[in-house]
Amino acid sequence: MSIQEKKAVFNIITSALIMGGYAYYTFVMHAAENMPQILEVQFWAQFTLTMIIVTIILKIISLILFTIIKAIITRAQEEDFMDEYDKKIEMKSERNGNYFFIIGFICSMIPVAMGEPVYYMFIIMLSSGFIGGTLGDLWKIYYYRRGI
Amino acid sequence: MNQKHITNNIRTLRFHKDEMTQQKLADEVGVTRQTIVAIEKGKYSPTLELAFRIAHIFEVPLNEVFTYHSTEDKFKKRNQKK
């Protein structure tokens, strides 16, 4: 498995852990204070904004850890820079992931349009963002294996 | 997705260049070894710039590195407007 594939797998795992951990922290550990607010738009806006900040910080930390672990294991033998092949794969895989997110974003409006509670919209939107990102990484692995 | 319409002789050319390694070629042309592997296997068609760089390293014309098979190329011709 190449370093780019390992990075994609690592990204999938960390994204799942961060998203799952944050959801667990909000809806299980602090359920008593958060669950009554589930119908409020303000709660979801705060949840989303906090999640974005938490995700960015944890992703930076995880990337630093990944680089350190990789350097220890491989003794810096593997190259870690992006050439034209990597950039093309990244563009294509991110495009595919973004398509999924756009579809999810549009679909998230449907429950609200039908008069359902607002949390459906946020759950669908956030889920499609997470799944879109994961699909992007999976596409990356696929393109590295099959070629473009 | 193997490119059947564009084949290459990089493996042979590397052999004739004192068994040049993929890593050495990659370093010479400024890409990763993985990219050279993908090109050799026909999984990726490089940009014209990279193709010229590879040909330059082997000191041969471009068409000695890459060969285009027009009969294998399944592209759609555009209808010309009259």
CSV table of N, CA and C in Angstrom, one decimal, chain A residues 5-109:
chain,number,residue,atom,x,y,z
A,5,GLU,N,-2.3,6.0,-0.3
A,5,GLU,CA,-3.4,5.1,0.1
A,5,GLU,C,-3.5,5.0,1.6
A,6,LYS,N,-2.3,4.9,2.2
A,6,LYS,CA,-2.3,4.8,3.7
A,6,LYS,C,-2.9,6.1,4.3
A,7,LYS,N,-2.6,7.2,3.7
A,7,LYS,CA,-3.1,8.5,4.1
A,7,LYS,C,-4.6,8.6,4.0
A,8,ALA,N,-5.1,8.0,2.9
A,8,ALA,CA,-6.6,8.0,2.7
A,8,ALA,C,-7.3,7.2,3.7
A,9,VAL,N,-6.7,6.0,4.0
A,9,VAL,CA,-7.3,5.1,5.0
A,9,VAL,C,-7.2,5.8,6.4
A,10,PHE,N,-6.1,6.4,6.7
A,10,PHE,CA,-6.0,7.1,7.9
A,10,PHE,C,-7.0,8.2,8.1
A,11,ASN,N,-7.2,8.9,6.9
A,11,ASN,CA,-8.2,10.0,6.9
A,11,ASN,C,-9.6,9.5,7.2
A,12,ILE,N,-10.0,8.3,6.6
A,12,ILE,CA,-11.3,7.7,6.8
A,12,ILE,C,-11.5,7.4,8.3
A,13,ILE,N,-10.4,6.8,8.9
A,13,ILE,CA,-10.5,6.3,10.3
A,13,ILE,C,-10.6,7.5,11.2
A,14,THR,N,-9.8,8.6,11.0
A,14,THR,CA,-9.8,9.7,11.9
A,14,THR,C,-11.1,10.5,11.7
A,15,SER,N,-11.6,10.6,10.5
A,15,SER,CA,-12.9,11.3,10.3
A,15,SER,C,-14.0,10.6,11.0
A,16,ALA,N,-14.1,9.3,10.9
A,16,ALA,CA,-15.1,8.5,11.6
A,16,ALA,C,-15.0,8.7,13.1
A,17,LEU,N,-13.8,8.6,13.6
A,17,LEU,CA,-13.5,8.7,15.1
A,17,LEU,C,-13.9,10.1,15.6
A,18,ILE,N,-13.5,11.2,14.8
A,18,ILE,CA,-13.8,12.5,15.2
A,18,ILE,C,-15.4,12.8,15.2
A,19,MET,N,-16.0,12.4,14.1
A,19,MET,CA,-17.4,12.6,13.9
A,19,MET,C,-18.2,11.8,15.0
A,20,GLY,N,-17.8,10.5,15.1
A,20,GLY,CA,-18.5,9.6,16.1
A,20,GLY,C,-18.3,10.1,17.5
A,21,GLY,N,-17.0,10.5,17.8
A,21,GLY,CA,-16.7,11.0,19.1
A,21,GLY,C,-17.5,12.3,19.5
A,22,TYR,N,-17.5,13.2,18.5
A,22,TYR,CA,-18.2,14.4,18.8
A,22,TYR,C,-19.7,14.2,19.0
A,23,ALA,N,-20.3,13.3,18.1
A,23,ALA,CA,-21.7,13.0,18.2
A,23,ALA,C,-22.0,12.3,19.6
A,24,TYR,N,-21.1,11.4,20.0
A,24,TYR,CA,-21.2,10.7,21.3
A,24,TYR,C,-21.2,11.7,22.4
A,25,TYR,N,-20.2,12.6,22.3
A,25,TYR,CA,-20.0,13.6,23.4
A,25,TYR,C,-21.2,14.5,23.5
A,26,THR,N,-21.8,14.9,22.4
A,26,THR,CA,-23.0,15.8,22.4
A,26,THR,C,-24.3,15.1,22.8
A,27,PHE,N,-24.5,14.0,22.1
A,27,PHE,CA,-25.9,13.4,22.3
A,27,PHE,C,-25.9,12.2,23.3
A,28,VAL,N,-24.8,11.8,23.8
A,28,VAL,CA,-24.8,10.7,24.8
A,28,VAL,C,-24.3,11.2,26.1
A,29,MET,N,-23.1,11.8,26.1
A,29,MET,CA,-22.5,12.2,27.4
A,29,MET,C,-23.2,13.4,28.0
A,30,HIS,N,-23.6,14.4,27.1
A,30,HIS,CA,-24.3,15.6,27.5
A,30,HIS,C,-25.8,15.6,27.0
A,31,ALA,N,-26.4,14.4,27.0
A,31,ALA,CA,-27.7,14.3,26.5
A,31,ALA,C,-28.8,15.1,27.2
A,32,ALA,N,-28.6,15.1,28.5
A,32,ALA,CA,-29.6,15.8,29.4
A,32,ALA,C,-29.7,17.3,29.0
A,33,GLU,N,-28.6,18.0,28.7
A,33,GLU,CA,-28.6,19.4,28.4
A,33,GLU,C,-28.9,19.7,26.9
A,34,ASN,N,-28.5,18.7,26.0
A,34,ASN,CA,-28.6,19.0,24.6
A,34,ASN,C,-29.9,18.5,23.9
A,35,MET,N,-30.4,17.3,24.4
A,35,MET,CA,-31.5,16.8,23.8
A,35,MET,C,-32.8,17.7,23.8
A,36,PRO,N,-33.0,18.4,24.9
A,36,PRO,CA,-34.2,19.3,24.8
A,36,PRO,C,-34.1,20.4,23.8
A,37,GLN,N,-32.8,20.7,23.3
A,37,GLN,CA,-32.7,21.8,22.4
A,37,GLN,C,-32.7,21.3,20.9
A,38,ILE,N,-32.9,20.0,20.7
A,38,ILE,CA,-32.7,19.4,19.4
A,38,ILE,C,-33.6,20.0,18.3
A,39,LEU,N,-34.7,20.7,18.7
A,39,LEU,CA,-35.6,21.3,17.7
A,39,LEU,C,-35.2,22.7,17.4
A,40,GLU,N,-34.2,23.2,18.1
A,40,GLU,CA,-33.8,24.6,17.8
A,40,GLU,C,-32.7,24.8,16.8
A,41,VAL,N,-32.9,25.7,15.9
A,41,VAL,CA,-31.9,26.0,14.8
A,41,VAL,C,-30.6,26.4,15.4
A,42,GLN,N,-30.7,27.2,16.5
A,42,GLN,CA,-29.5,27.8,17.2
A,42,GLN,C,-28.6,26.7,17.7
A,43,PHE,N,-29.2,25.6,18.2
A,43,PHE,CA,-28.4,24.5,18.7
A,43,PHE,C,-27.7,23.9,17.6
A,44,TRP,N,-28.3,23.6,16.5
A,44,TRP,CA,-27.7,23.0,15.4
A,44,TRP,C,-26.6,23.8,14.7
A,45,ALA,N,-26.9,25.1,14.7
A,45,ALA,CA,-25.8,26.0,14.2
A,45,ALA,C,-24.6,26.0,15.0
A,46,GLN,N,-24.8,26.0,16.4
A,46,GLN,CA,-23.7,25.9,17.3
A,46,GLN,C,-23.0,24.6,17.2
A,47,PHE,N,-23.8,23.5,17.1
A,47,PHE,CA,-23.2,22.2,16.9
A,47,PHE,C,-22.3,22.1,15.7
A,48,THR,N,-22.9,22.6,14.6
A,48,THR,CA,-22.1,22.5,13.3
A,48,THR,C,-20.8,23.3,13.4
A,49,LEU,N,-20.9,24.6,13.8
A,49,LEU,CA,-19.8,25.5,13.9
A,49,LEU,C,-18.7,24.9,14.8
A,50,THR,N,-19.1,24.4,16.0
A,50,THR,CA,-18.2,23.8,16.9
A,50,THR,C,-17.5,22.5,16.3
A,51,MET,N,-18.3,21.8,15.6
A,51,MET,CA,-17.8,20.6,15.0
A,51,MET,C,-16.8,20.9,13.9
A,52,ILE,N,-17.0,21.9,13.1
A,52,ILE,CA,-16.0,22.3,12.1
A,52,ILE,C,-14.7,22.7,12.8
A,53,ILE,N,-14.8,23.5,13.8
A,53,ILE,CA,-13.5,23.9,14.5
A,53,ILE,C,-12.8,22.7,15.1
A,54,VAL,N,-13.6,21.9,15.8
A,54,VAL,CA,-13.0,20.7,16.5
A,54,VAL,C,-12.4,19.8,15.4
A,55,THR,N,-13.1,19.6,14.3
A,55,THR,CA,-12.5,18.7,13.2
A,55,THR,C,-11.2,19.3,12.7
A,56,ILE,N,-11.2,20.6,12.4
A,56,ILE,CA,-10.0,21.2,11.9
A,56,ILE,C,-8.8,21.0,12.8
A,57,ILE,N,-9.0,21.3,14.1
A,57,ILE,CA,-7.9,21.1,15.1
A,57,ILE,C,-7.4,19.7,15.2
A,58,LEU,N,-8.4,18.8,15.3
A,58,LEU,CA,-8.1,17.3,15.5
A,58,LEU,C,-7.4,16.8,14.2
A,59,LYS,N,-7.8,17.3,13.1
A,59,LYS,CA,-7.2,16.8,11.8
A,59,LYS,C,-5.8,17.2,11.7
A,60,ILE,N,-5.5,18.5,12.1
A,60,ILE,CA,-4.1,18.9,12.1
A,60,ILE,C,-3.3,18.1,13.1
A,61,ILE,N,-3.8,17.9,14.3
A,61,ILE,CA,-3.0,17.0,15.2
A,61,ILE,C,-2.8,15.6,14.7
A,62,SER,N,-3.9,15.0,14.1
A,62,SER,CA,-3.8,13.7,13.6
A,62,SER,C,-2.8,13.6,12.4
A,63,LEU,N,-2.7,14.6,11.6
A,63,LEU,CA,-1.8,14.7,10.5
A,63,LEU,C,-0.3,14.8,11.0
A,64,ILE,N,-0.1,15.5,12.0
A,64,ILE,CA,1.2,15.6,12.6
A,64,ILE,C,1.6,14.2,13.2
A,65,LEU,N,0.6,13.6,13.9
A,65,LEU,CA,0.9,12.3,14.4
A,65,LEU,C,1.2,11.3,13.3
A,66,PHE,N,0.4,11.3,12.2
A,66,PHE,CA,0.6,10.4,11.1
A,66,PHE,C,2.0,10.6,10.5
A,67,THR,N,2.5,11.9,10.4
A,67,THR,CA,3.8,12.1,9.8
A,67,THR,C,4.9,11.6,10.7
A,68,ILE,N,4.7,11.8,12.0
A,68,ILE,CA,5.7,11.3,13.0
A,68,ILE,C,5.8,9.7,12.9
A,69,ILE,N,4.6,9.1,13.0
A,69,ILE,CA,4.5,7.6,13.0
A,69,ILE,C,5.1,7.1,11.7
A,70,LYS,N,4.8,7.7,10.6
A,70,LYS,CA,5.3,7.3,9.3
A,70,LYS,C,6.8,7.4,9.2
A,71,ALA,N,7.3,8.5,9.8
A,71,ALA,CA,8.8,8.7,9.8
A,71,ALA,C,9.5,7.7,10.6
A,72,ILE,N,8.8,7.3,11.7
A,72,ILE,CA,9.4,6.3,12.6
A,72,ILE,C,9.4,4.9,11.9
A,73,ILE,N,8.3,4.5,11.4
A,73,ILE,CA,8.1,3.2,10.8
A,73,ILE,C,8.9,3.1,9.5
A,74,THR,N,8.8,4.0,8.6
A,74,THR,CA,9.4,3.9,7.2
A,74,THR,C,10.8,4.5,7.2
A,75,ARG,N,11.2,5.2,8.2
A,75,ARG,CA,12.5,5.9,8.3
A,75,ARG,C,12.6,6.9,7.1
A,76,ALA,N,11.5,7.6,6.8
A,76,ALA,CA,11.4,8.6,5.8
A,76,ALA,C,11.9,8.1,4.4
A,77,GLN,N,11.6,6.8,4.1
A,77,GLN,CA,12.0,6.2,2.8
A,77,GLN,C,11.0,6.5,1.8
A,78,GLU,N,9.7,6.7,2.2
A,78,GLU,CA,8.7,6.9,1.2
A,78,GLU,C,8.5,8.4,1.0
A,79,GLU,N,8.3,8.7,-0.3
A,79,GLU,CA,8.2,10.1,-0.7
A,79,GLU,C,6.8,10.7,-0.3
A,80,ASP,N,6.8,11.9,0.1
A,80,ASP,CA,5.5,12.5,0.5
A,80,ASP,C,5.3,13.9,-0.1
A,81,PHE,N,5.2,13.9,-1.5
A,81,PHE,CA,4.9,15.1,-2.1
A,81,PHE,C,4.0,14.8,-3.3
A,82,MET,N,3.3,15.9,-3.7
A,82,MET,CA,2.2,15.6,-4.7
A,82,MET,C,2.7,16.0,-6.1
A,83,ASP,N,2.7,15.0,-7.0
A,83,ASP,CA,3.0,15.3,-8.4
A,83,ASP,C,1.7,15.4,-9.2
A,84,GLU,N,1.9,15.5,-10.5
A,84,GLU,CA,0.7,15.6,-11.4
A,84,GLU,C,-0.3,14.5,-11.2
A,85,TYR,N,0.2,13.3,-11.0
A,85,TYR,CA,-0.6,12.1,-10.9
A,85,TYR,C,-1.5,12.2,-9.6
A,86,ASP,N,-0.8,12.6,-8.5
A,86,ASP,CA,-1.5,12.7,-7.2
A,86,ASP,C,-2.6,13.8,-7.3
A,87,LYS,N,-2.2,15.0,-7.9
A,87,LYS,CA,-3.1,16.1,-8.0
A,87,LYS,C,-4.4,15.7,-8.8
A,88,LYS,N,-4.1,15.0,-9.9
A,88,LYS,CA,-5.3,14.6,-10.8
A,88,LYS,C,-6.2,13.7,-10.0
A,89,ILE,N,-5.6,12.7,-9.3
A,89,ILE,CA,-6.4,11.8,-8.5
A,89,ILE,C,-7.2,12.5,-7.4
A,90,GLU,N,-6.5,13.5,-6.7
A,90,GLU,CA,-7.2,14.2,-5.7
A,90,GLU,C,-8.4,15.0,-6.2
A,91,MET,N,-8.1,15.7,-7.4
A,91,MET,CA,-9.2,16.4,-8.0
A,91,MET,C,-10.4,15.6,-8.3
A,92,LYS,N,-10.1,14.4,-8.9
A,92,LYS,CA,-11.2,13.5,-9.4
A,92,LYS,C,-12.0,13.0,-8.2
A,93,SER,N,-11.2,12.5,-7.2
A,93,SER,CA,-11.9,11.9,-6.0
A,93,SER,C,-12.7,12.9,-5.2
A,94,GLU,N,-12.1,14.1,-5.1
A,94,GLU,CA,-12.8,15.2,-4.3
A,94,GLU,C,-14.1,15.6,-5.1
A,95,ARG,N,-14.0,15.6,-6.4
A,95,ARG,CA,-15.2,16.0,-7.2
A,95,ARG,C,-16.3,15.0,-6.9
A,96,ASN,N,-15.9,13.7,-6.9
A,96,ASN,CA,-16.9,12.6,-6.7
A,96,ASN,C,-17.6,12.8,-5.3
A,97,GLY,N,-16.7,13.0,-4.3
A,97,GLY,CA,-17.2,13.2,-2.9
A,97,GLY,C,-18.1,14.4,-2.8
A,98,ASN,N,-17.7,15.5,-3.5
A,98,ASN,CA,-18.5,16.7,-3.5
A,98,ASN,C,-19.9,16.6,-4.2
A,99,TYR,N,-19.9,15.7,-5.2
A,99,TYR,CA,-21.2,15.4,-5.9
A,99,TYR,C,-22.2,14.8,-4.9
A,100,PHE,N,-21.6,13.9,-4.1
A,100,PHE,CA,-22.5,13.3,-3.1
A,100,PHE,C,-23.0,14.3,-2.0
A,101,PHE,N,-22.1,15.2,-1.6
A,101,PHE,CA,-22.5,16.2,-0.6
A,101,PHE,C,-23.5,17.1,-1.2
A,102,ILE,N,-23.4,17.5,-2.5
A,102,ILE,CA,-24.4,18.4,-3.1
A,102,ILE,C,-25.8,17.7,-3.1
A,103,ILE,N,-25.8,16.4,-3.5
A,103,ILE,CA,-27.0,15.7,-3.5
A,103,ILE,C,-27.6,15.7,-2.1
A,104,GLY,N,-26.8,15.4,-1.1
A,104,GLY,CA,-27.2,15.3,0.3
A,104,GLY,C,-27.8,16.7,0.7
A,105,PHE,N,-27.1,17.7,0.3
A,105,PHE,CA,-27.5,19.1,0.7
A,105,PHE,C,-28.9,19.4,0.1
A,106,ILE,N,-29.1,19.0,-1.1
A,106,ILE,CA,-30.4,19.3,-1.7
A,106,ILE,C,-31.5,18.4,-1.0
A,107,CYS,N,-31.1,17.2,-0.8
A,107,CYS,CA,-32.1,16.2,-0.1
A,107,CYS,C,-32.4,16.7,1.3
A,108,SER,N,-31.5,17.4,1.9
A,108,SER,CA,-31.7,17.8,3.3
A,108,SER,C,-32.8,18.9,3.4
A,109,MET,N,-33.1,19.5,2.3
A,109,MET,CA,-34.2,20.5,2.3
A,109,MET,C,-35.6,19.9,2.2
